[in-house]
Coordinates of C-alpha atoms in Angstrom, one line a residue:
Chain A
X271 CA -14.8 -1.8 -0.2
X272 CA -16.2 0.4 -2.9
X273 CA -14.3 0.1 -6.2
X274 CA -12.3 2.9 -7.7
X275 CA -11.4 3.8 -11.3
X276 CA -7.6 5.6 -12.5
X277 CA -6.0 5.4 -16.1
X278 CA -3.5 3.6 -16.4
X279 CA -1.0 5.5 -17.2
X280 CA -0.8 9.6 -17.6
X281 CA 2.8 11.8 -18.8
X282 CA 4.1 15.3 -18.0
X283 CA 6.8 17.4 -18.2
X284 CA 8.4 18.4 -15.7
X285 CA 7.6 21.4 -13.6
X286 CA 4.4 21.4 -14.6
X287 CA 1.0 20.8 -12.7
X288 CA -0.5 17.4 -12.8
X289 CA -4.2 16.3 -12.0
X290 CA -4.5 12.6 -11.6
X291 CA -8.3 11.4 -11.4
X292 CA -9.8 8.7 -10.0
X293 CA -13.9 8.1 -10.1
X294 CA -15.7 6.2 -7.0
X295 CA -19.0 6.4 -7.9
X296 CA -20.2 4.0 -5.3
X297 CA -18.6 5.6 -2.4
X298 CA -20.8 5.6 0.4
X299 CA -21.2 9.1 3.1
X300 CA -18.4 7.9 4.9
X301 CA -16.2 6.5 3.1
X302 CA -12.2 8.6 2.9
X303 CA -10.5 8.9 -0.3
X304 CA -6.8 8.1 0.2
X305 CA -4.5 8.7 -2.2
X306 CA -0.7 6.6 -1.9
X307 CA 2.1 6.4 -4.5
X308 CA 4.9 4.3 -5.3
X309 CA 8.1 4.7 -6.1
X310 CA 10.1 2.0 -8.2
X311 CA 11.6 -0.7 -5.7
X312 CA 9.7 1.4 -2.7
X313 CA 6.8 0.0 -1.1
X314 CA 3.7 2.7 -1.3
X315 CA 3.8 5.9 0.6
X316 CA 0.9 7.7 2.1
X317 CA 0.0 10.5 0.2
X318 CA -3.0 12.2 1.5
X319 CA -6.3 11.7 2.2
X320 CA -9.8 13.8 2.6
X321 CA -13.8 13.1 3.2
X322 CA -15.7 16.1 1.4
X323 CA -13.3 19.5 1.6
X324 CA -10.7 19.8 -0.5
X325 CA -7.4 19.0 1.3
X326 CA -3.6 20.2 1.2
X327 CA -0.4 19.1 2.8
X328 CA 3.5 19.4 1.6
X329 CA 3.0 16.6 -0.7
X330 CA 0.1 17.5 -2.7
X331 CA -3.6 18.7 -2.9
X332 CA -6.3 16.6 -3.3
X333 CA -9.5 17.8 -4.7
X334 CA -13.4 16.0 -4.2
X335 CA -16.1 16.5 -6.2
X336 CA -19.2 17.9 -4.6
X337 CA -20.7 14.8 -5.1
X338 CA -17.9 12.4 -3.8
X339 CA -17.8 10.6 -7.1
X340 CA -14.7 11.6 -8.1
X341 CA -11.5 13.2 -6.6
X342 CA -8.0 14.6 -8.5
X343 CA -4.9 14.3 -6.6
X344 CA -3.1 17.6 -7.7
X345 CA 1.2 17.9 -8.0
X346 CA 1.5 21.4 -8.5
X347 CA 4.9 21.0 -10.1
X348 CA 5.7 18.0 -11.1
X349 CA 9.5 16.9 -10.5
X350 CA 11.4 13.8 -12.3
X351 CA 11.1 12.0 -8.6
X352 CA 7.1 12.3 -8.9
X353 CA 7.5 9.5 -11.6
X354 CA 5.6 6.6 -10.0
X355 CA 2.0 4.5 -9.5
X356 CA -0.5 6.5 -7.5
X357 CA -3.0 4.3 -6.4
X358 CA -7.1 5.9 -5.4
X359 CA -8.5 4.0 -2.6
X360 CA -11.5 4.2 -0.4
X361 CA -11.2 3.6 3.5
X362 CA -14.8 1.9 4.4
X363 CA -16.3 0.8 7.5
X364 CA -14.5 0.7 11.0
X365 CA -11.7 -1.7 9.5
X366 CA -9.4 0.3 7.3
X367 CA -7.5 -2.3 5.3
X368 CA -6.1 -0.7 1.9
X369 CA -7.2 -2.0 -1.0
X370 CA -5.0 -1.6 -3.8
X371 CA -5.8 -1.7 -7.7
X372 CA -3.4 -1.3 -10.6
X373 CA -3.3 2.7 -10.0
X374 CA -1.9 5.0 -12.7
X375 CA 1.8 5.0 -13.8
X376 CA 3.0 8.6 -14.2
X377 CA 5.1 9.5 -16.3
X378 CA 7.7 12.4 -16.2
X379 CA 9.5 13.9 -18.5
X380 CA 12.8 16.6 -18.2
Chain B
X206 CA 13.2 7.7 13.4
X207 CA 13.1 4.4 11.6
X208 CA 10.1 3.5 9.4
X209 CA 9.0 0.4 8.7
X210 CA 12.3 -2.3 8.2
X211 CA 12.4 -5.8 6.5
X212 CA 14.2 -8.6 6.0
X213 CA 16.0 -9.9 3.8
X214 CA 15.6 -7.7 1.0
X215 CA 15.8 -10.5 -1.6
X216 CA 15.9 -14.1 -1.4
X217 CA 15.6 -16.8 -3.5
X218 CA 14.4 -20.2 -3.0
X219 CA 13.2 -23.1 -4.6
X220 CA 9.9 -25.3 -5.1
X221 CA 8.5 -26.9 -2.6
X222 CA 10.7 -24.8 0.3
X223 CA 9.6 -22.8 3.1
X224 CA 10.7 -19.4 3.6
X225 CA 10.6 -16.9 6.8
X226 CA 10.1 -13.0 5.8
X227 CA 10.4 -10.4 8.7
X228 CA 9.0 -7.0 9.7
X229 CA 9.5 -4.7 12.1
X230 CA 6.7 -1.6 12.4
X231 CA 7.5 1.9 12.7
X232 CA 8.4 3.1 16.2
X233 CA 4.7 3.7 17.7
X234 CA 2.7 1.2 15.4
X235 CA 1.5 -1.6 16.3
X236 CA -0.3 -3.2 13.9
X237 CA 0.9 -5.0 10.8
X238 CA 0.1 -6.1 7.5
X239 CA 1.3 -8.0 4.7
X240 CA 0.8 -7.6 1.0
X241 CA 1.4 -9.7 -2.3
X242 CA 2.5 -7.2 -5.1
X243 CA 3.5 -9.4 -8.4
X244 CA 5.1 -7.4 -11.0
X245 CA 3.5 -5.0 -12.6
X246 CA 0.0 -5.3 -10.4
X247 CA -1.1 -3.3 -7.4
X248 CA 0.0 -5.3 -3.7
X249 CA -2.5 -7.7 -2.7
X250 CA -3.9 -7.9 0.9
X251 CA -2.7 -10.9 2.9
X252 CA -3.6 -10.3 6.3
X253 CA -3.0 -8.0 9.8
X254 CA -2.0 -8.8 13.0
X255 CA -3.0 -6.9 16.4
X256 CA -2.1 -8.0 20.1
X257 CA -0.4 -10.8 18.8
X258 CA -3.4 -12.3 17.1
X259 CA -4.9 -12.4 12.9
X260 CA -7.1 -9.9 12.7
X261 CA -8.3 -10.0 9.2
X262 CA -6.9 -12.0 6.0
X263 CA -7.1 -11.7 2.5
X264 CA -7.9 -14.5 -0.2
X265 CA -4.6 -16.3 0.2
X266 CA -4.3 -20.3 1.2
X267 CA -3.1 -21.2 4.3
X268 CA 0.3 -22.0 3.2
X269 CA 0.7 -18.1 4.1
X270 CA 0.7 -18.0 8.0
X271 CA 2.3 -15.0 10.1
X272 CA 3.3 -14.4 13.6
X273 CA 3.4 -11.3 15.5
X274 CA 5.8 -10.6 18.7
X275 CA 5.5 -8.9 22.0
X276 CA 7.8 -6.0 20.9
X277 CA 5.0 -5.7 17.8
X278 CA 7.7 -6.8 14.9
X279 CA 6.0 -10.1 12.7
X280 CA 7.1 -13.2 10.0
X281 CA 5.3 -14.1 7.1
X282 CA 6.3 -17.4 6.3
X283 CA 5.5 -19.4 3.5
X284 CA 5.3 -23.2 3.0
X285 CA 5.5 -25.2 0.1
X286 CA 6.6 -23.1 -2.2
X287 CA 5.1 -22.4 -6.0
X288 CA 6.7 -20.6 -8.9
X289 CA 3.7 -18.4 -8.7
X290 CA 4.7 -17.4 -5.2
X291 CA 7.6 -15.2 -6.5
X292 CA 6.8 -11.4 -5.8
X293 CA 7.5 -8.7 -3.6
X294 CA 6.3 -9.3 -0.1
X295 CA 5.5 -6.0 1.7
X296 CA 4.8 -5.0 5.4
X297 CA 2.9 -1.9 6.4
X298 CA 2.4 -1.0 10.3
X299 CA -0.3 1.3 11.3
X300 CA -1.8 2.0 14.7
X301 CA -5.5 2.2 15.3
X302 CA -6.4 5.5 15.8
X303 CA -4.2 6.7 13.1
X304 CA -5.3 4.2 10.6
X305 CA -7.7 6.8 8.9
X306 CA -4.3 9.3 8.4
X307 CA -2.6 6.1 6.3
X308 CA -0.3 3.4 6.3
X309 CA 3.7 3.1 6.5
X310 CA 5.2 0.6 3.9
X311 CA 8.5 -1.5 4.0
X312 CA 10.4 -1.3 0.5
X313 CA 9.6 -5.0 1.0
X314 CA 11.7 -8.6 0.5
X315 CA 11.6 -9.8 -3.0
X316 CA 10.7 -13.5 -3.5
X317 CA 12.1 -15.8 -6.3
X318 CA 11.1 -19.0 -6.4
X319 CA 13.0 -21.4 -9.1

């Protein structure tokens, strides 16, 4: 799978908008950027996911660079139960196994 | 509608024991994996099962062997236990076609191992 890139760690306040990047310059034509998060003593959650448009559901936007290299999961108002990891990952080839790095660790503050 | 459920939630066992962990997919999955997470890194990949069967596994030693049921539910058991084992196990279900829209997590067992 191609390898993707998040800091570690990112703060807001509360109610505001948060981007959280991630860069996959590797990614190949048809690879999908997922986004998942996870809560403290919660496995991950499914987030969203998109190929080239820009996508939205009730959770959060996700944004892709015309050139696929990057993508920024968007929280358009960030809440104190947003706090958690949000991990970037790349679904590749017919066999869609996530695979997880360290993510970011988002902080929120009141 | 239940997600995924597992069992226990936290255990603790010692050295050189075996231990049983337990899954059972969200209603209309049927496919199941297993991660590793250790504190403070992202879960590790330790295989999928599908019609009964490993499909695919990670880089783990084959003290790490699962089983998977008729009714889709699956163990992870562990033998010989090391202190390096301790970690929260997760299971995720999926079903194939919907694999591309994501996986659904367990809030997993936590392992000890003393």
């Amino acid at each position: 799978d191609a390898k993707t890139t998040q800091p570690n760690s990112m703060e807001s306040n509360e109610e505001e908008p948060v981007h959280l990047p991630c860069n996959h310059s590797t990614i190949s034509g048809t690879d999908y950027i997922h986004w998942y998060r996870q809560l403290p003593s919660q496995g991950p959650e499914y987030v969203i996911h998109g190929l080239t448009s820009n996508v939205n559901n009730r959770m959060a936007s996700l944004a892709i660079a015309e050139d696929r290299k990057s993508s920024t999961l968007i929280l358009h108002r960030a809440t104190l139960r947003d706090a958690a990891v949000y991990y970037c990952i790349l679904r590749s080839g017919g066999s869609y196994i996530p695979t997880f790095g360290r993510g970011t660790s988002l902080i929120v503050h009141p | 509608d239940a997600g995924v459920t597992q069992s226990p939630t936290h255990l603790i066992k010692t050295r050189g024991q075996q231990v049983t962990l337990r899954c059972s997919p969200k209603s209309g999955h049927d496919t199941v994996s297993w991660y590793q997470q250790a504190l403070g890194q992202g879960p590790q990949f330790i295989f999928q099962y599908y019609e009964e069967e490993e499909r695919q596994r990670g880089n783990f030693p084959d003290r790490f062997s699962g089983h998977q049921f008729p009714n889709y539910s699956s163990e992870l058991n562990v033998n010989a236990l090391l202190l390096g084992d301790s970690a929260l196990y997760l299971c995720a279900s999926s079903s194939p076609g919907q694999g591309r829209d994501g996986y659904t997590f367990g809030s997993g067992t936590r392992l000890t191992v003393v």
